[in-house]
Amino acid sequence: MHWLLLPILATVASVCPPLFNDFQYLGNKTHSTADLVRDLFNKQPDLGWAEIITNTGYPVSIWPTGKIAYCFSSPEARGHLESHMNEAWALWHNALGVAGEQNGHTLEWSEYPFWPSEWPYCFEERRTNNDLWVWNHHSVAMIWENTEREPDFNPSSVTGFIVQDWPGGKPDGRMGTHYNLDQALDFETRENWIATIAHEMGHVFSLWHEHQRPDRNHWVWFNCEALPGYENAKNLVESEGMHDMNEVCNNGALAARPI
């Protein structure tokens, strides 16, 4: 009887999606198999909208409940970046739909509702350039404009937020995203620029690059060799002799460095 059941079970296993049919998805150093299965099949709205691997031990955290409030670093940042941020958020919102059980997520993105009597920016009002930068004490995502273009500076963001008790952190943590409007020229079209901002927003939402996350091979298969220009890059790397392609394929900063 047991042997009769074996072909049936094998057939079922062959058509089942992971985790059942792929032993790559067994427990790892961060999470047990039970944890992975539980996170995949049970909704946890108090832990964010999509992040199920929190990379325990890293100085980042997901946003409670998936509701993210943001602020602008200054009136100038609002004037220069607000419409861009709204367009980028629209890409996410149109793809995901409104937050709720019907769409399977809890992600919300809105400006922090300051009281009318408050200075409605990330820092208290600075009346002179000598005034200190004083954080507004609200744990919100900061949208910061870099007013001076730095060489090789690209849009950047903190993944999730730096928690308060992490060594080197600040009392309220630090989180958010940085831009410089001159960068928009590097992306040729407004559509590309808005898509780049949307990409950085994904990091603020707590999402990692799937192909660069430490536990990548438990979730996706990233074939670096299939990238356009791989062979040319390999020849350059090998001729330099300082790194190998495994390092280049797994280190974004190294991959972006000109040779």
Short mmCIF file of C-alpha atoms in Angstrom, two decimals:
data_model
loop_
_atom_site.label_atom_id
_atom_site.label_comp_id
_atom_site.label_asym_id
_atom_site.label_seq_id
_atom_site.Cartn_x
_atom_site.Cartn_y
_atom_site.Cartn_z
CA MET A 1 0.00 0.00 0.00
CA HIS A 2 2.83 2.39 0.89
CA TRP A 3 4.51 1.70 -2.44
CA LEU A 4 1.25 2.30 -4.29
CA LEU A 5 1.03 5.74 -2.72
CA LEU A 6 4.58 6.68 -3.74
CA PRO A 7 3.84 7.39 -7.45
CA ILE A 8 0.82 9.43 -6.43
CA LEU A 9 2.84 11.53 -3.99
CA ALA A 10 5.60 11.98 -6.54
CA THR A 11 3.07 13.23 -9.08
CA VAL A 12 1.59 15.68 -6.59
CA ALA A 13 5.05 16.93 -5.62
CA SER A 14 6.00 17.50 -9.24
CA VAL A 15 3.18 19.98 -9.76
CA CYS A 16 3.41 21.72 -6.38
CA PRO A 17 5.10 25.13 -6.27
CA PRO A 18 7.81 25.88 -3.69
CA LEU A 19 8.28 25.47 -0.83
CA PHE A 20 7.08 21.87 -1.11
CA ASN A 21 8.91 20.99 -4.29
CA ASP A 22 12.16 22.91 -3.83
CA PHE A 23 14.58 22.14 -1.02
CA GLN A 24 16.28 25.51 -1.54
CA TYR A 25 13.42 26.87 0.54
CA LEU A 26 14.17 24.83 3.63
CA GLY A 27 15.02 26.79 6.75
CA ASN A 28 18.12 28.95 6.72
CA LYS A 29 20.30 30.63 9.34
CA THR A 30 17.77 33.43 9.75
CA HIS A 31 14.43 31.62 9.69
CA SER A 32 13.22 28.06 10.18
CA THR A 33 11.12 26.29 7.56
CA ALA A 34 8.10 26.69 9.82
CA ASP A 35 8.69 30.45 9.97
CA LEU A 36 8.99 30.68 6.20
CA VAL A 37 5.81 28.71 5.60
CA ARG A 38 3.92 30.66 8.24
CA ASP A 39 4.98 33.98 6.74
CA LEU A 40 4.07 32.86 3.25
CA PHE A 41 0.60 31.62 4.07
CA ASN A 42 -0.50 33.83 6.96
CA LYS A 43 -1.01 37.56 6.61
CA GLN A 44 0.84 39.69 9.12
CA PRO A 45 -0.46 43.26 8.65
CA ASP A 46 1.42 44.48 11.71
CA LEU A 47 4.75 43.65 10.06
CA GLY A 48 4.37 45.52 6.79
CA TRP A 49 2.80 44.85 3.46
CA ALA A 50 5.17 42.44 1.73
CA GLU A 51 8.44 42.00 3.60
CA ILE A 52 8.57 38.47 5.01
CA ILE A 53 12.34 38.15 5.43
CA THR A 54 13.56 40.89 7.77
CA ASN A 55 17.26 39.99 7.72
CA THR A 56 17.58 39.76 11.48
CA GLY A 57 20.78 41.43 12.63
CA TYR A 58 20.81 44.13 9.98
CA PRO A 59 20.39 47.77 11.10
CA VAL A 60 17.09 48.17 9.29
CA SER A 61 13.49 47.39 10.11
CA ILE A 62 10.18 47.26 8.31
CA TRP A 63 7.51 49.87 8.95
CA PRO A 64 4.84 49.04 11.53
CA THR A 65 1.45 48.33 9.92
CA GLY A 66 2.68 49.31 6.44
CA LYS A 67 1.53 52.92 6.87
CA ILE A 68 4.41 55.22 5.96
CA ALA A 69 4.27 58.94 6.64
CA TYR A 70 6.83 61.22 5.01
CA CYS A 71 8.01 64.79 5.32
CA PHE A 72 10.07 67.12 3.14
CA SER A 73 13.39 68.38 4.44
CA SER A 74 12.59 71.98 3.50
CA PRO A 75 10.10 74.17 1.59
CA GLU A 76 12.51 74.11 -1.35
CA ALA A 77 12.56 70.31 -1.36
CA ARG A 78 8.77 70.27 -1.43
CA GLY A 79 8.65 72.73 -4.31
CA HIS A 80 11.18 70.83 -6.37
CA LEU A 81 10.25 67.23 -5.60
CA GLU A 82 6.59 66.98 -4.57
CA SER A 83 5.16 66.43 -8.05
CA HIS A 84 7.89 63.88 -8.82
CA MET A 85 7.15 61.94 -5.64
CA ASN A 86 3.42 61.95 -6.37
CA GLU A 87 4.00 60.54 -9.85
CA ALA A 88 6.28 57.84 -8.47
CA TRP A 89 3.77 56.86 -5.79
CA ALA A 90 1.08 56.66 -8.47
CA LEU A 91 3.07 53.88 -10.17
CA TRP A 92 2.92 51.83 -6.98
CA HIS A 93 -0.68 52.71 -6.14
CA ASN A 94 -1.98 51.94 -9.62
CA ALA A 95 -0.25 48.56 -9.59
CA LEU A 96 -1.24 47.55 -6.05
CA GLY A 97 -4.64 49.15 -5.62
CA VAL A 98 -5.85 50.59 -2.34
CA ALA A 99 -4.60 49.06 0.89
CA GLY A 100 -6.87 46.36 2.25
CA GLU A 101 -7.60 42.68 2.41
CA GLN A 102 -9.09 42.71 -1.08
CA ASN A 103 -5.69 43.61 -2.56
CA GLY A 104 -3.56 41.70 -0.05
CA HIS A 105 -1.42 44.56 1.28
CA THR A 106 -1.40 47.32 3.89
CA LEU A 107 0.95 49.79 2.20
CA GLU A 108 -0.06 53.43 2.56
CA TRP A 109 2.04 56.50 1.72
CA SER A 110 1.03 59.99 2.82
CA GLU A 111 2.54 63.20 4.13
CA TYR A 112 2.74 63.45 7.90
CA PRO A 113 -0.28 65.45 9.22
CA PHE A 114 1.44 68.24 11.10
CA TRP A 115 -0.65 70.46 13.35
CA PRO A 116 -1.40 73.90 11.86
CA SER A 117 0.83 75.47 14.50
CA GLU A 118 3.82 73.27 13.54
CA TRP A 119 6.50 73.90 10.94
CA PRO A 120 5.47 71.20 8.41
CA TYR A 121 8.91 69.87 7.53
CA CYS A 122 11.39 67.25 8.75
CA PHE A 123 13.36 69.77 10.77
CA GLU A 124 12.32 72.69 12.90
CA GLU A 125 12.39 76.02 11.09
CA ARG A 126 15.87 77.44 10.53
CA ARG A 127 15.74 81.23 10.29
CA THR A 128 19.45 81.60 9.49
CA ASN A 129 22.09 79.34 7.98
CA ASN A 130 23.75 79.17 11.40
CA ASP A 131 20.71 77.63 13.06
CA LEU A 132 21.04 73.99 14.08
CA TRP A 133 19.26 71.23 12.20
CA VAL A 134 16.76 69.95 14.77
CA TRP A 135 14.81 66.81 13.84
CA ASN A 136 11.06 67.20 14.28
CA HIS A 137 10.88 64.10 16.56
CA HIS A 138 8.29 62.33 14.39
CA SER A 139 9.36 58.93 13.05
CA VAL A 140 8.67 59.61 9.41
CA ALA A 141 10.43 59.07 6.10
CA MET A 142 12.43 62.13 5.10
CA ILE A 143 12.47 63.32 1.50
CA TRP A 144 15.73 65.22 1.25
CA GLU A 145 16.95 67.37 -1.62
CA ASN A 146 20.70 67.56 -2.15
CA THR A 147 21.04 71.11 -3.46
CA GLU A 148 24.58 70.61 -4.76
CA ARG A 149 25.33 67.97 -7.35
CA GLU A 150 27.98 65.53 -6.16
CA PRO A 151 30.04 63.57 -8.71
CA ASP A 152 28.71 60.04 -9.17
CA PHE A 153 25.87 60.73 -6.71
CA ASN A 154 22.73 58.78 -7.57
CA PRO A 155 19.30 58.74 -5.95
CA SER A 156 19.61 56.86 -2.68
CA SER A 157 17.47 55.68 0.20
CA VAL A 158 17.52 53.77 3.47
CA THR A 159 15.92 50.34 3.28
CA GLY A 160 13.13 50.45 5.83
CA PHE A 161 14.51 52.57 8.63
CA ILE A 162 17.47 52.54 11.00
CA VAL A 163 16.09 51.59 14.38
CA GLN A 164 16.66 53.76 17.42
CA ASP A 165 18.83 51.36 19.40
CA TRP A 166 21.22 50.44 16.59
CA PRO A 167 24.78 51.63 17.44
CA GLY A 168 25.47 54.85 15.56
CA GLY A 169 21.79 55.53 15.03
CA LYS A 170 19.97 58.67 16.10
CA PRO A 171 17.31 59.06 18.83
CA ASP A 172 14.48 58.81 16.32
CA GLY A 173 16.23 56.56 13.86
CA ARG A 174 16.96 57.68 10.32
CA MET A 175 15.07 56.78 7.23
CA GLY A 176 14.09 58.22 3.89
CA THR A 177 15.45 59.09 0.47
CA HIS A 178 17.80 61.64 -1.15
CA TYR A 179 17.59 63.25 -4.60
CA ASN A 180 19.13 66.01 -6.65
CA LEU A 181 17.09 67.45 -9.51
CA ASP A 182 20.16 67.66 -11.74
CA GLN A 183 20.18 63.87 -11.63
CA ALA A 184 17.03 63.82 -13.73
CA LEU A 185 19.12 64.77 -16.77
CA ASP A 186 21.08 61.52 -16.40
CA PHE A 187 17.96 59.46 -17.05
CA GLU A 188 17.14 61.04 -20.44
CA THR A 189 13.35 61.03 -20.05
CA ARG A 190 10.98 62.06 -17.29
CA GLU A 191 9.46 58.58 -17.40
CA ASN A 192 12.84 57.03 -16.56
CA TRP A 193 13.42 59.57 -13.79
CA ILE A 194 10.03 58.89 -12.18
CA ALA A 195 10.64 55.15 -12.43
CA THR A 196 13.96 55.65 -10.61
CA ILE A 197 12.23 57.54 -7.81
CA ALA A 198 9.64 54.74 -7.60
CA HIS A 199 12.52 52.26 -7.32
CA GLU A 200 14.00 54.18 -4.38
CA MET A 201 10.57 54.37 -2.76
CA GLY A 202 10.53 50.57 -2.86
CA HIS A 203 13.59 50.57 -0.62
CA VAL A 204 11.87 52.96 1.78
CA PHE A 205 8.99 50.49 1.85
CA SER A 206 11.53 47.87 3.12
CA LEU A 207 12.20 46.05 -0.16
CA TRP A 208 15.71 44.85 -1.06
CA HIS A 209 17.08 44.14 -4.51
CA GLU A 210 15.98 40.55 -4.96
CA HIS A 211 19.24 39.61 -6.70
CA GLN A 212 21.46 41.20 -4.02
CA ARG A 213 19.78 40.20 -0.76
CA PRO A 214 21.91 37.92 1.44
CA ASP A 215 19.46 35.00 1.19
CA ARG A 216 18.84 35.51 -2.53
CA ASN A 217 19.32 31.89 -3.56
CA HIS A 218 16.47 30.81 -1.30
CA TRP A 219 14.03 32.90 -3.35
CA VAL A 220 15.14 33.69 -6.89
CA TRP A 221 17.63 32.43 -9.44
CA PHE A 222 19.76 35.34 -10.64
CA ASN A 223 21.71 34.47 -13.78
CA CYS A 224 24.32 37.21 -13.88
CA GLU A 225 25.85 35.79 -17.05
CA ALA A 226 22.64 36.59 -18.94
CA LEU A 227 23.02 40.34 -18.38
CA PRO A 228 23.83 42.38 -21.51
CA GLY A 229 27.53 43.23 -21.59
CA TYR A 230 28.54 40.45 -19.20
CA GLU A 231 31.39 39.14 -21.38
CA ASN A 232 32.86 42.61 -21.90
CA ALA A 233 32.67 43.30 -18.17
CA LYS A 234 34.27 39.92 -17.43
CA ASN A 235 37.19 40.68 -19.74
CA LEU A 236 37.76 44.04 -18.05
CA VAL A 237 37.55 42.58 -14.56
CA GLU A 238 39.91 39.71 -15.38
CA SER A 239 42.42 42.04 -17.03
CA GLU A 240 42.43 44.27 -13.95
CA GLY A 241 42.99 41.24 -11.71
CA MET A 242 41.64 42.76 -8.48
CA HIS A 243 38.19 41.15 -8.35
CA ASP A 244 36.23 38.29 -9.87
CA MET A 245 32.79 38.25 -11.48
CA ASN A 246 31.16 36.66 -8.45
CA GLU A 247 32.08 39.79 -6.49
CA VAL A 248 30.88 42.07 -9.28
CA CYS A 249 27.55 40.27 -9.61
CA ASN A 250 26.87 40.52 -5.89
CA ASN A 251 28.15 44.00 -5.06
CA GLY A 252 26.23 46.88 -6.61
CA ALA A 253 28.80 49.50 -5.67
CA LEU A 254 31.61 47.46 -7.21
CA ALA A 255 29.60 46.76 -10.36
CA ALA A 256 28.94 50.48 -10.84
CA ARG A 257 32.58 51.46 -10.42
CA PRO A 258 34.23 52.48 -13.71
CA ILE A 259 37.33 50.54 -14.69
#
